CSV table of C-alpha atoms and ligand atoms in Angstrom, one decimal:
chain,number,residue,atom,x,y,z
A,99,UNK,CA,46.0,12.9,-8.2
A,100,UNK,CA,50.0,13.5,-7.4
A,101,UNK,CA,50.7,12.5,-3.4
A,102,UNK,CA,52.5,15.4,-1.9
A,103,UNK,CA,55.9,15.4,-1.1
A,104,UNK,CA,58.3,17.8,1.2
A,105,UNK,CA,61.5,16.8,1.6
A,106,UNK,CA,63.4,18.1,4.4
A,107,UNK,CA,67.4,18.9,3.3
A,108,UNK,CA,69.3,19.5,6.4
A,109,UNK,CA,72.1,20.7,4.3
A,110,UNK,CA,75.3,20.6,5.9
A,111,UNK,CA,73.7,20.4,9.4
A,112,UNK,CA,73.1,18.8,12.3
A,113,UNK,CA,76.1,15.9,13.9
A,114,UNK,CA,74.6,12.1,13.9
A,115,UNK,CA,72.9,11.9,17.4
A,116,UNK,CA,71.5,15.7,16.5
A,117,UNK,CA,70.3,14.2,13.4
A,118,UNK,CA,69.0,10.8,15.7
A,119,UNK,CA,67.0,13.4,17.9
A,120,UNK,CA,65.3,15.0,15.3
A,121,UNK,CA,64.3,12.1,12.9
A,122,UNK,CA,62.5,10.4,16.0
A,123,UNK,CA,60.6,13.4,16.3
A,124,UNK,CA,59.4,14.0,12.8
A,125,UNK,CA,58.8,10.2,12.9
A,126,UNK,CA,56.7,10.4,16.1
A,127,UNK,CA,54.5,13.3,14.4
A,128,UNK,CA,54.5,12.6,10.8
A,129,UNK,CA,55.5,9.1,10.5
A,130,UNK,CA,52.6,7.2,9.4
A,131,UNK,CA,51.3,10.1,7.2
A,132,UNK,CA,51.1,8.1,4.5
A,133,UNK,CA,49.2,10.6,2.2
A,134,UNK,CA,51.6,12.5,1.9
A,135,UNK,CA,55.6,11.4,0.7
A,136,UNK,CA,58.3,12.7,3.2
A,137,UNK,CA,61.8,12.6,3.1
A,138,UNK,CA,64.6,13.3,5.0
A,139,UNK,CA,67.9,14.2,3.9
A,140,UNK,CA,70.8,14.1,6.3
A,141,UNK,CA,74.5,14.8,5.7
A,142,UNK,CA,76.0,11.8,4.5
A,143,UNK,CA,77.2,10.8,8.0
A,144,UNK,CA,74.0,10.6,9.2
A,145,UNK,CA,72.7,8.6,6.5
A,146,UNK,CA,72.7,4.9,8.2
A,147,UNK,CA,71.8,6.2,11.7
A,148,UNK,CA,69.1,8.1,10.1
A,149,UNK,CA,68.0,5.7,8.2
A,150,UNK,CA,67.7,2.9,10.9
A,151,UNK,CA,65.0,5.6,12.3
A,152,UNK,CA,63.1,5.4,10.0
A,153,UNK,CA,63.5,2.1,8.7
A,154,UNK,CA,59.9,1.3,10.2
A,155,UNK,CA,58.3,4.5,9.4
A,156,UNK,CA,56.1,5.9,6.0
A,157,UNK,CA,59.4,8.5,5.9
A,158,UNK,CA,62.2,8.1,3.1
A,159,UNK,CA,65.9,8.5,3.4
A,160,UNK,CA,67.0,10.5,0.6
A,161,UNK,CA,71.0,12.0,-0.2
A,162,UNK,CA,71.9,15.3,-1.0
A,163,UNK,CA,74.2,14.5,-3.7
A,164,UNK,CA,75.9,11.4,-5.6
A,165,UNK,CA,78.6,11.0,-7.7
A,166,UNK,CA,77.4,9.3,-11.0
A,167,UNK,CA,80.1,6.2,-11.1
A,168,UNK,CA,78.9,3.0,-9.1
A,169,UNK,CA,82.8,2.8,-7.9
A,170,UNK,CA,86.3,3.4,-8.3
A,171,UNK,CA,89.3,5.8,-7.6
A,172,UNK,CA,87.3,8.8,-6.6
A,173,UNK,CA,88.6,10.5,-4.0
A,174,UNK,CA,85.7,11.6,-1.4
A,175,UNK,CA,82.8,10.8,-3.6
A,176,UNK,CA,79.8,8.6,-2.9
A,177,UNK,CA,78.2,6.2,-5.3
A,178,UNK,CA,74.5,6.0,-5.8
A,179,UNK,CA,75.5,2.2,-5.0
A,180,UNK,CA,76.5,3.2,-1.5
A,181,UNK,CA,73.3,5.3,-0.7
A,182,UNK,CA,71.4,2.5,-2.1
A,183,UNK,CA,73.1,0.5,0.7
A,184,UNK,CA,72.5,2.8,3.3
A,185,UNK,CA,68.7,3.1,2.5
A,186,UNK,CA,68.4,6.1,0.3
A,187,UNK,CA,65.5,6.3,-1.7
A,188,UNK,CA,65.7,9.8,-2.8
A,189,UNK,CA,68.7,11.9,-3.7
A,190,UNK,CA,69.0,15.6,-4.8
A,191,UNK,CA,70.7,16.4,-7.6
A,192,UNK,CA,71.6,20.1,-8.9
A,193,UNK,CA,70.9,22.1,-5.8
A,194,UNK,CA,71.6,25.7,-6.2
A,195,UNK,CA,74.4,25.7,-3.6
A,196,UNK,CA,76.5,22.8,-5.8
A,197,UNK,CA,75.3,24.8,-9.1
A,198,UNK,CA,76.9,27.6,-7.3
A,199,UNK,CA,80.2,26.6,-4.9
A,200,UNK,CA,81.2,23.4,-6.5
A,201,UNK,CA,81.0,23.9,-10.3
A,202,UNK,CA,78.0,21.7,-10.8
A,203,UNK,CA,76.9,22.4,-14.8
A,204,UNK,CA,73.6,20.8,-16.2
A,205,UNK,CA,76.0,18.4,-18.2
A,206,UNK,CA,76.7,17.1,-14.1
A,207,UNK,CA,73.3,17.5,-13.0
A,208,UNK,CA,72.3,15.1,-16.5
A,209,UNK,CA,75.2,12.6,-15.3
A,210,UNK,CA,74.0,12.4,-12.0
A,211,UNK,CA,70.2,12.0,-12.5
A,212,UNK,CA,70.7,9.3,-15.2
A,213,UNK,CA,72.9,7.2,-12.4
A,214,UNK,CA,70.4,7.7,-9.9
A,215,UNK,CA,67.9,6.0,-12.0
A,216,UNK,CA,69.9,3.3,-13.5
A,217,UNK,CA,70.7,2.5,-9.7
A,218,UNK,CA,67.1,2.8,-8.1
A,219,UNK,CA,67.2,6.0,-6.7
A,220,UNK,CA,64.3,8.4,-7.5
A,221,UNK,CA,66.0,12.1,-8.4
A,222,UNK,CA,65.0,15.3,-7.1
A,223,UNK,CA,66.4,17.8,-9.4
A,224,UNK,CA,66.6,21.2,-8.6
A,225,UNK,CA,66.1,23.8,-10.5
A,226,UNK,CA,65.9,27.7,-10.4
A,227,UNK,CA,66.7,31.6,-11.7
A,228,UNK,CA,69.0,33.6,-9.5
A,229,UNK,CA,67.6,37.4,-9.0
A,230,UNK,CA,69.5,39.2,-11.3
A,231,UNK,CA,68.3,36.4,-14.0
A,232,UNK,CA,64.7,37.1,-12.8
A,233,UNK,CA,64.9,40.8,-13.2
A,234,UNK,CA,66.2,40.3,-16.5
A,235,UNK,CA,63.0,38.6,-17.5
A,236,UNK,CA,65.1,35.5,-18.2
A,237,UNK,CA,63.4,32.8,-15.4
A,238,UNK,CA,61.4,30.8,-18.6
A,239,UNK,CA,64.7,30.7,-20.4
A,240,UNK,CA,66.7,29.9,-17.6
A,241,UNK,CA,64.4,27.0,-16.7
A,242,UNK,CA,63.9,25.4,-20.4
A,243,UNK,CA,67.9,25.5,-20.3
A,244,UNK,CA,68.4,23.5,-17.2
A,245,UNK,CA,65.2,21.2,-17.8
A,246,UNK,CA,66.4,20.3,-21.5
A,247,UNK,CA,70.1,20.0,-19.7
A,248,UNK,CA,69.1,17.4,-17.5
A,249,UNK,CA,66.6,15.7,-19.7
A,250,UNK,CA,68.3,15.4,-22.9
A,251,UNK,CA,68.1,11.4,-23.0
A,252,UNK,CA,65.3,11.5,-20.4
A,253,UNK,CA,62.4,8.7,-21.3
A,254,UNK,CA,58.7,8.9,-20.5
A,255,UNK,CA,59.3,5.7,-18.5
A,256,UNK,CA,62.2,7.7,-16.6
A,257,UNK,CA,59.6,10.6,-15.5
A,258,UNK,CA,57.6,9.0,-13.6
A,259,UNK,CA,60.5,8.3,-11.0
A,260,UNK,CA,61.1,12.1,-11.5
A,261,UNK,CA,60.7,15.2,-8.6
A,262,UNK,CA,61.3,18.5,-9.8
A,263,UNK,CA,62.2,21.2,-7.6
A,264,UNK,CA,62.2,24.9,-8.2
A,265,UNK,CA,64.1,26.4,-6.2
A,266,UNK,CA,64.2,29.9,-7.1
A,267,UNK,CA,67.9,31.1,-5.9
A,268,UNK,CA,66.7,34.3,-4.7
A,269,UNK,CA,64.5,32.7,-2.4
A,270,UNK,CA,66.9,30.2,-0.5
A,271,UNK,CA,67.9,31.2,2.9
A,272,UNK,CA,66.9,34.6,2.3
A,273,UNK,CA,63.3,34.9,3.8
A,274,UNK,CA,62.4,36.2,0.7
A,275,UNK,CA,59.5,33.8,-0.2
A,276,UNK,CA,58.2,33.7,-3.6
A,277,UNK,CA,54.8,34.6,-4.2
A,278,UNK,CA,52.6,31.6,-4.5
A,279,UNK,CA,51.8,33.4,-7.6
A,280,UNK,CA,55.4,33.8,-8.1
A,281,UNK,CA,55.3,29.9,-7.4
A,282,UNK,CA,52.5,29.0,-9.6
A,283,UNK,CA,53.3,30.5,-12.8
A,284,UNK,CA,56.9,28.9,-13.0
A,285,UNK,CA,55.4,25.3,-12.0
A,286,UNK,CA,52.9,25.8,-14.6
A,287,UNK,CA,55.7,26.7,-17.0
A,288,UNK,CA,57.9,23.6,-16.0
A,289,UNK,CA,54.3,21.2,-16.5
A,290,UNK,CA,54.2,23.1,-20.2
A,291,UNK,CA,57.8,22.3,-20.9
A,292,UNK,CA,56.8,18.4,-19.4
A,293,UNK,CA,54.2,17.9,-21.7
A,294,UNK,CA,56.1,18.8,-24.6
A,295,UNK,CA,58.8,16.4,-23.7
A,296,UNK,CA,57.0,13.4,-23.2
A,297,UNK,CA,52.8,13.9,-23.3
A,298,UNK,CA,50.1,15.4,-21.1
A,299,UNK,CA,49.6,12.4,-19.2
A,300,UNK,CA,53.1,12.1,-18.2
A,301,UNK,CA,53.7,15.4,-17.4
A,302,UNK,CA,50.6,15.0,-15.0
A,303,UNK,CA,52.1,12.6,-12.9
A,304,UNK,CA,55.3,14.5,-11.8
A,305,UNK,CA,55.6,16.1,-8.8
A,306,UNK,CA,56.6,19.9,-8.5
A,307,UNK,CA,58.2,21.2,-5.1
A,308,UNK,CA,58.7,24.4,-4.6
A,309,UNK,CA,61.7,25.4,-2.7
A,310,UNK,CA,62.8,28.6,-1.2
A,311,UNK,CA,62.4,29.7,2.4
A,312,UNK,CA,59.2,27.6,3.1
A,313,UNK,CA,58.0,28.2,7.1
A,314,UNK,CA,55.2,27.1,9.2
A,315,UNK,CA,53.1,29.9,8.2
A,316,UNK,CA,53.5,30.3,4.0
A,317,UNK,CA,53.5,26.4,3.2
A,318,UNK,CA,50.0,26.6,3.4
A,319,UNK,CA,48.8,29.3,0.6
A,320,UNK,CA,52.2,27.5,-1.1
A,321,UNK,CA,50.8,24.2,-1.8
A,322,UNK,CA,47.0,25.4,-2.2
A,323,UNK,CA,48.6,26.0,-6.1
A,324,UNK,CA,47.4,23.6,-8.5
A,325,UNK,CA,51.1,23.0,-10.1
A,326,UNK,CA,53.0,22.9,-6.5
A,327,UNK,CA,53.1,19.4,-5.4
A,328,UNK,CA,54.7,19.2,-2.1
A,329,UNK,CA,58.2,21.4,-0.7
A,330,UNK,CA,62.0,21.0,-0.2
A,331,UNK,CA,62.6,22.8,2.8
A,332,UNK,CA,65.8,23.9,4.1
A,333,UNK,CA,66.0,25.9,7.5
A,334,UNK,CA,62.3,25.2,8.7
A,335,UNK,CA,63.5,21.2,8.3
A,336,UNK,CA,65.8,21.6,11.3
A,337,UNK,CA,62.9,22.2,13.4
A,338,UNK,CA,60.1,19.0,13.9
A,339,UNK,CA,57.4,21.6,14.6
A,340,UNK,CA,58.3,23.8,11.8
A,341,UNK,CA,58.5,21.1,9.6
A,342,UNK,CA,55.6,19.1,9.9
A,343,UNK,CA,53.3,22.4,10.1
A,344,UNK,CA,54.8,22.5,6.8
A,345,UNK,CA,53.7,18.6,5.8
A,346,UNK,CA,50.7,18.7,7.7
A,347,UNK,CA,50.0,22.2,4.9
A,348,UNK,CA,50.6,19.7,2.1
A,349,UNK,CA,48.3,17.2,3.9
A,350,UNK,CA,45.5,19.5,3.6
A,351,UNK,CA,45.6,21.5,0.5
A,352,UNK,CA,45.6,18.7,-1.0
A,353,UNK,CA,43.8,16.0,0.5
A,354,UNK,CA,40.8,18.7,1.1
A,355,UNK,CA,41.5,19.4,-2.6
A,356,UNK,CA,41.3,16.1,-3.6
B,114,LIG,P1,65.6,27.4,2.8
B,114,LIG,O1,64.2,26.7,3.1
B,114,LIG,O2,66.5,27.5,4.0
B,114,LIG,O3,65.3,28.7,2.1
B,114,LIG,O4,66.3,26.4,1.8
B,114,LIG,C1,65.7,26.0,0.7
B,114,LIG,C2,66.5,24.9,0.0
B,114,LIG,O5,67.6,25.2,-0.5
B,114,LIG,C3,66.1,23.6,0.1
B,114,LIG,O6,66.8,22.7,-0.8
């Protein structure tokens, strides 16, 4: 059985003692949830303070980004090294909104998610069809080409530190949910791609989030899919109550379906 995991991605949101007050909330809530993985993922800033938080808590730190060299002359970049340092055990990698306003390509998101693993962080990478690609019939094809992107030189022994996220672009920030039908048939399509990369059994154990205006009130029919394995959340994160409604869905569908 996969343990559920919603990550929380503040984006570019919230100063440090904003970000202080709300990790010591989710913490007070959800922070010994241990069925279920959460992770919170500040602005860079807010890492360490963050992190100190939850330091004695179930929760992970994760980063929103990396840059793929350990160190060196790189202006305004930070090394999965330096989240490492700061307590990062997650980072995401490929988010639409870097796909989309700073050039990220799946050559990047490939660069990135190999560092992350040769440097002990586990890699959320995001993927997902914008609308006019969906109305074209072209979400599969879109997916196969930014899984095989980032996976080229992927190993079996590399998947199993792997979360996938789709993130349907049509769907972030928008309101515009997908259907958990919607939901469902591309995470079965990412699983179908997984097992012909590497084998059934591997492709079993990694964990599908869907992404994509996730609230209090969809998560639940959300996660009660069989191929969705947890959420990245975006607005509903910058609320405690909002957000653990949305791990305490994951809790249940699938503990209860356990
Ligand atoms: P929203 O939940 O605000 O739609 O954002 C989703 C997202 O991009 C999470 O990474």
């Amino acid at each position: 059985m996969r343990r559920p995991i919603v990550a929380g991605n503040w984006k570019m949101n919230l100063a440090v003692q904003e970000g202080r007050d709300l990790a010591e909330k989710i913490k007070a809530s959800c922070g010994n949830w241990n069925a279920v993985e959460v992770v919170l993922c500040p602005v860079y800033t807010s890492l360490s303070a963050v992190g100190q938080i939850l330091a004695d808590s179930s929760i992970s730190l994760g980063a929103q980004n990396l840059f793929w060299e350990p160190s060196g002359a790189y202006t305004g970049e930070v090394s999965p090294l330096m989240l490492r340092d700061v307590g990062c055990r997650y980072v995401i990698i490929g988010h639409s909104e870097r796909r989309t306003y700073f050039g990220e390509t799946d050559e990047t998101v490939k660069r990135k998610f190999q560092s992350a693993l040769k440097h002990g962080l586990k890699p959320i990478v995001c993927i997902g069809e914008t609308l006019k690609e969906r109305e074209a019939n072209q979400t599969f094809a879109v997916l196969e080409r930014q899984l095989a992107g980032a996976f080229t030189d992927a190993s079996a022994a590399d998947a199993d530190k792997l979360v996938i996220a789709y993130e349907p672009v049509w769907a972030i920030g928008t309101g515009k949910t997908a259907t958990p039908d919607q939901a469902q048939e591309a995470h079965a399509f990412i699983r179908k791609w997984l097992v012909g990369k590497w084998s059934a059994e591997t492709a079993a154990k990694i964990r599908l989030q869907y992404g994509g205006s996730v609230t209090a009130d969809n998560a639940a029919t959300l996660m009660g899919q069989t191929d969705v394995d947890g959420a990245l959340v975006g607005g509903a994160s910058l609320k405690a109550d909002a957000f653990t409604a949305i791990v305490r869905a994951a809790l249940e569908a699938k503990t209860v379906a356990a």
